[in-house]
């Protein structure tokens, strides 16, 4: 803990790490009482407990992300309209944020509050004193060392990529798209060096977050598809034109039929 330069943060993370070590040992004790002693199951249980505790903050963060995604088409239109007038562009963007009640910074506070927990679980699992008799899990001989088969690093990279894609949505800029590719690769590389127990925590955390976001964004994807964004705008325009042409042709046909009927009556 001495590596931290901020004493308050160092103390907070230190206390949280000790609490998490205690909780992990407690979860392990429960698996012992059930007759299936496993640190792997204990880590999964601890991860779920942490995610449930942080759920209100995560929900607030997801709502903020959802709101920002919904204003993306209008934001893109403002940026295009006032691309040569940065001051007016900034004013219009702030007006849009105020009207919709969203802010790009509103999702940062919940994330910052969660950071001490993430750092604490890292320290709690990094040097955890596992019982040598029950340190194995699934194909892993020891949760205290990196996975020699590289299966966990691959899963951690893939799960991180899925979460990044789910969070960003379909309409992402070039720089953001690059980050979506770099971040999973970086996580996968780091996972090769980290103890397997810590990587399991990361994977389960991603799985929990993915389920959480899927539930909250349920039904919202259909609305996103119908927005005239640069990616799907041409399709929307073509559909509108096609409908108008069909309506016009139908009206012309009906006029012709009406005229022929009048001629026959005469």
Coordinates of C-alpha atoms in Angstrom, one line a residue:
X1 CA 0.0 0.0 0.0
X2 CA 3.0 2.3 0.4
X3 CA 3.1 2.8 -3.4
X4 CA 0.1 5.1 -3.3
X5 CA 1.0 8.8 -3.3
X6 CA -2.4 9.9 -1.9
X7 CA -2.6 8.9 1.8
X8 CA -6.4 9.0 2.0
X9 CA -6.8 6.8 -1.0
X10 CA -4.0 4.5 0.2
X11 CA -5.8 4.0 3.6
X12 CA -9.2 3.5 2.0
X13 CA -7.9 0.9 -0.5
X14 CA -5.9 -0.8 2.3
X15 CA -9.1 -1.2 4.5
X16 CA -11.1 -2.3 1.5
X17 CA -8.5 -4.9 0.6
X18 CA -8.5 -6.3 4.1
X19 CA -12.3 -6.5 4.1
X20 CA -12.2 -8.3 0.8
X21 CA -9.6 -10.8 2.0
X22 CA -11.9 -11.5 5.0
X23 CA -14.9 -11.9 2.7
X24 CA -13.0 -14.2 0.4
X25 CA -12.0 -16.4 3.3
X26 CA -15.6 -16.3 4.6
X27 CA -16.9 -17.5 1.2
X28 CA -14.2 -20.2 1.1
X29 CA -15.4 -21.3 4.6
X30 CA -18.9 -21.7 3.3
X31 CA -17.7 -23.9 0.5
X32 CA -15.9 -26.0 3.1
X33 CA -19.1 -26.3 5.2
X34 CA -20.9 -27.4 2.0
X35 CA -18.3 -30.1 1.5
X36 CA -16.8 -28.6 -1.7
X37 CA -13.9 -26.5 -0.6
X38 CA -12.9 -24.2 -3.5
X39 CA -11.2 -20.9 -3.7
X40 CA -12.4 -20.6 -7.3
X41 CA -16.1 -20.7 -6.3
X42 CA -15.3 -18.3 -3.4
X43 CA -13.8 -15.8 -5.8
X44 CA -16.8 -16.0 -8.1
X45 CA -19.1 -15.5 -5.1
X46 CA -17.1 -12.5 -3.9
X47 CA -17.2 -11.0 -7.3
X48 CA -21.0 -11.3 -7.4
X49 CA -21.3 -9.8 -3.9
X50 CA -19.1 -6.8 -4.9
X51 CA -21.1 -6.2 -8.2
X52 CA -24.4 -6.3 -6.2
X53 CA -23.1 -3.8 -3.7
X54 CA -22.0 -1.5 -6.5
X55 CA -25.2 -2.1 -8.5
X56 CA -26.8 1.3 -7.8
X57 CA -23.7 3.1 -9.1
X58 CA -23.5 0.8 -12.1
X59 CA -27.1 1.5 -13.0
X60 CA -26.6 5.2 -12.8
X61 CA -23.5 4.9 -15.0
X62 CA -25.5 2.8 -17.6
X63 CA -28.4 5.3 -17.6
X64 CA -25.9 8.1 -18.3
X65 CA -24.4 6.1 -21.2
X66 CA -27.9 5.3 -22.5
X67 CA -28.8 9.0 -22.5
X68 CA -25.6 9.9 -24.3
X69 CA -26.2 7.3 -27.0
X70 CA -29.7 8.6 -27.6
X71 CA -28.5 12.2 -28.3
X72 CA -25.6 11.0 -30.6
X73 CA -27.6 11.7 -33.9
X74 CA -28.5 15.2 -32.8
X75 CA -24.9 15.8 -31.5
X76 CA -23.5 14.7 -34.9
X77 CA -25.9 17.0 -36.7
X78 CA -24.8 20.0 -34.6
X79 CA -21.1 19.2 -35.1
X80 CA -21.6 19.0 -38.9
X81 CA -23.7 22.2 -39.0
X82 CA -21.3 24.3 -37.0
X83 CA -18.0 22.6 -37.9
X84 CA -16.5 26.0 -38.9
X85 CA -17.8 27.8 -35.8
X86 CA -16.5 26.0 -32.7
X87 CA -17.9 28.5 -30.2
X88 CA -21.4 28.2 -31.6
X89 CA -21.0 24.5 -31.8
X90 CA -20.1 24.3 -28.1
X91 CA -23.0 26.5 -27.2
X92 CA -25.5 24.3 -29.1
X93 CA -24.1 21.1 -27.7
X94 CA -24.4 22.5 -24.1
X95 CA -28.0 23.5 -24.9
X96 CA -28.7 20.0 -26.2
X97 CA -27.3 18.4 -23.1
X98 CA -29.4 20.8 -20.9
X99 CA -32.6 20.0 -22.9
X100 CA -32.1 16.3 -22.7
X101 CA -30.8 16.3 -19.1
X102 CA -27.6 14.4 -20.0
X103 CA -23.9 15.1 -19.5
X104 CA -20.7 13.3 -20.8
X105 CA -19.3 13.7 -17.3
X106 CA -22.3 12.3 -15.4
X107 CA -21.1 8.8 -15.9
X108 CA -17.7 9.5 -14.6
X109 CA -18.6 10.0 -10.9
X110 CA -20.0 6.5 -10.4
X111 CA -16.9 5.0 -12.2
X112 CA -14.6 7.0 -9.9
X113 CA -16.4 5.8 -6.8
X114 CA -16.0 2.2 -8.0
X115 CA -12.2 2.6 -8.6
X116 CA -11.1 2.1 -5.0
X117 CA -13.0 -1.2 -5.0
X118 CA -11.3 -2.3 -8.2
X119 CA -7.9 -1.5 -6.8
X120 CA -8.7 -3.1 -3.5
X121 CA -9.7 -6.4 -5.1
X122 CA -6.5 -6.4 -7.1
X123 CA -4.4 -6.1 -3.9
X124 CA -6.6 -8.6 -2.0
X125 CA -6.2 -11.3 -4.6
X126 CA -2.6 -10.5 -5.7
X127 CA -1.0 -11.8 -2.5
X128 CA -3.8 -13.9 -1.0
X129 CA -2.6 -16.8 1.3
X130 CA -4.4 -19.7 -0.4
X131 CA -4.7 -23.1 1.3
X132 CA -2.3 -25.2 -0.8
X133 CA -4.7 -28.2 -0.6
X134 CA -7.6 -26.3 -2.3
X135 CA -5.8 -23.8 -4.6
X136 CA -6.6 -25.6 -7.8
X137 CA -9.8 -24.9 -9.9
X138 CA -11.1 -26.5 -13.0
X139 CA -8.0 -27.0 -15.3
X140 CA -5.9 -24.6 -13.2
X141 CA -3.3 -26.2 -10.8
X142 CA -3.1 -23.0 -8.8
X143 CA -5.1 -19.7 -8.6
X144 CA -2.0 -18.0 -7.2
X145 CA -0.1 -18.2 -10.5
X146 CA -0.9 -17.2 -14.1
X147 CA -2.8 -19.6 -16.4
X148 CA -0.1 -21.6 -18.3
X149 CA -2.6 -22.7 -21.0
X150 CA -3.5 -19.0 -21.8
X151 CA -7.2 -19.9 -21.8
X152 CA -8.1 -17.3 -19.1
X153 CA -6.2 -14.5 -20.8
X154 CA -8.1 -15.2 -24.1
X155 CA -11.5 -15.3 -22.3
X156 CA -10.7 -12.1 -20.5
X157 CA -9.7 -10.3 -23.7
X158 CA -12.8 -11.6 -25.5
X159 CA -15.2 -10.6 -22.7
X160 CA -13.6 -7.2 -22.5
X161 CA -14.1 -6.7 -26.2
X162 CA -17.8 -7.7 -25.9
X163 CA -18.4 -5.3 -23.1
X164 CA -16.6 -2.5 -25.0
X165 CA -18.7 -3.1 -28.1
X166 CA -21.9 -3.3 -26.0
X167 CA -21.1 -0.1 -24.2
X168 CA -20.1 1.9 -27.4
X169 CA -22.9 0.7 -29.6
X170 CA -22.9 0.5 -33.4
X171 CA -22.0 4.1 -34.1
X172 CA -18.4 4.7 -33.0
X173 CA -15.8 7.1 -34.3
X174 CA -12.5 5.9 -35.7
X175 CA -10.4 6.7 -32.6
X176 CA -13.0 5.0 -30.3
X177 CA -13.1 2.0 -32.6
X178 CA -9.3 1.8 -32.2
X179 CA -9.6 1.8 -28.4
X180 CA -12.2 -1.0 -28.6
X181 CA -9.5 -3.1 -30.3
X182 CA -6.5 -2.0 -28.2
X183 CA -8.1 -2.3 -24.7
X184 CA -9.0 -6.0 -25.0
X185 CA -5.6 -6.9 -26.4
X186 CA -4.0 -5.0 -23.5
X187 CA -6.2 -6.8 -20.9
X188 CA -5.4 -10.1 -22.5
X189 CA -1.6 -9.3 -22.3
X190 CA -1.9 -8.2 -18.7
X191 CA -3.9 -11.4 -17.8
X192 CA -1.0 -13.5 -19.0
X193 CA 1.1 -12.0 -16.1
X194 CA -1.5 -11.9 -13.4
X195 CA -2.6 -14.7 -11.0
X196 CA -5.4 -16.8 -12.3
X197 CA -7.7 -15.9 -9.4
X198 CA -7.5 -12.2 -10.3
X199 CA -8.3 -13.0 -14.0
X200 CA -11.3 -15.1 -12.9
X201 CA -12.6 -12.0 -11.0
X202 CA -12.2 -9.9 -14.1
X203 CA -14.1 -12.4 -16.3
X204 CA -17.0 -12.9 -13.9
X205 CA -17.2 -9.1 -13.4
X206 CA -17.4 -8.7 -17.2
X207 CA -20.1 -11.4 -17.4
X208 CA -22.1 -9.7 -14.7
X209 CA -21.8 -6.3 -16.3
X210 CA -22.8 -7.7 -19.7
X211 CA -26.0 -9.2 -18.3
X212 CA -26.7 -6.0 -16.4
X213 CA -26.3 -3.8 -19.6
X214 CA -28.3 -6.2 -21.7
X215 CA -31.3 -6.0 -19.3
X216 CA -31.1 -2.2 -19.1
X217 CA -30.7 -1.7 -22.9
X218 CA -33.4 -4.2 -23.6
X219 CA -35.7 -2.8 -26.4
X220 CA -33.5 0.2 -26.9
X221 CA -31.5 -1.3 -29.7
X222 CA -34.6 -1.3 -32.0
X223 CA -35.0 2.4 -31.5
X224 CA -31.3 2.9 -32.3
X225 CA -31.6 1.0 -35.5
X226 CA -34.4 3.4 -36.7
X227 CA -32.3 6.5 -36.1
X228 CA -31.0 8.2 -39.3
X229 CA -27.3 8.0 -38.4
X230 CA -24.5 8.1 -40.9
X231 CA -24.4 4.3 -40.9
X232 CA -28.1 3.6 -41.5
X233 CA -29.3 7.0 -42.8
X234 CA -29.2 6.0 -46.5
X235 CA -31.4 3.0 -45.7
X236 CA -33.9 5.1 -43.9
X237 CA -34.1 7.6 -46.7
X238 CA -34.5 4.9 -49.3
X239 CA -37.4 3.3 -47.3
X240 CA -39.1 6.7 -47.1
X241 CA -38.7 7.4 -50.8
X242 CA -39.9 3.8 -51.7
X243 CA -43.0 4.3 -49.6
X244 CA -43.8 7.6 -51.2
X245 CA -43.3 6.2 -54.7
X246 CA -45.6 3.2 -53.9
X247 CA -48.2 5.6 -52.5
X248 CA -48.0 7.8 -55.6
X249 CA -48.2 4.8 -58.0
X250 CA -51.2 3.5 -56.1
X251 CA -53.0 6.8 -56.3
X252 CA -52.3 7.0 -60.0
X253 CA -53.7 3.5 -60.6
X254 CA -56.8 4.4 -58.6
X255 CA -57.3 7.6 -60.6
X256 CA -57.0 5.6 -63.9
X257 CA -59.5 3.0 -62.7
X258 CA -61.9 5.8 -61.6
X259 CA -61.6 7.5 -65.0
X260 CA -62.2 4.3 -67.0
X261 CA -65.3 3.6 -64.9
X262 CA -66.6 7.1 -65.5
X263 CA -66.0 6.6 -69.3
X264 CA -67.9 3.3 -69.3
X265 CA -70.9 4.9 -67.4
X266 CA -71.1 7.6 -70.0

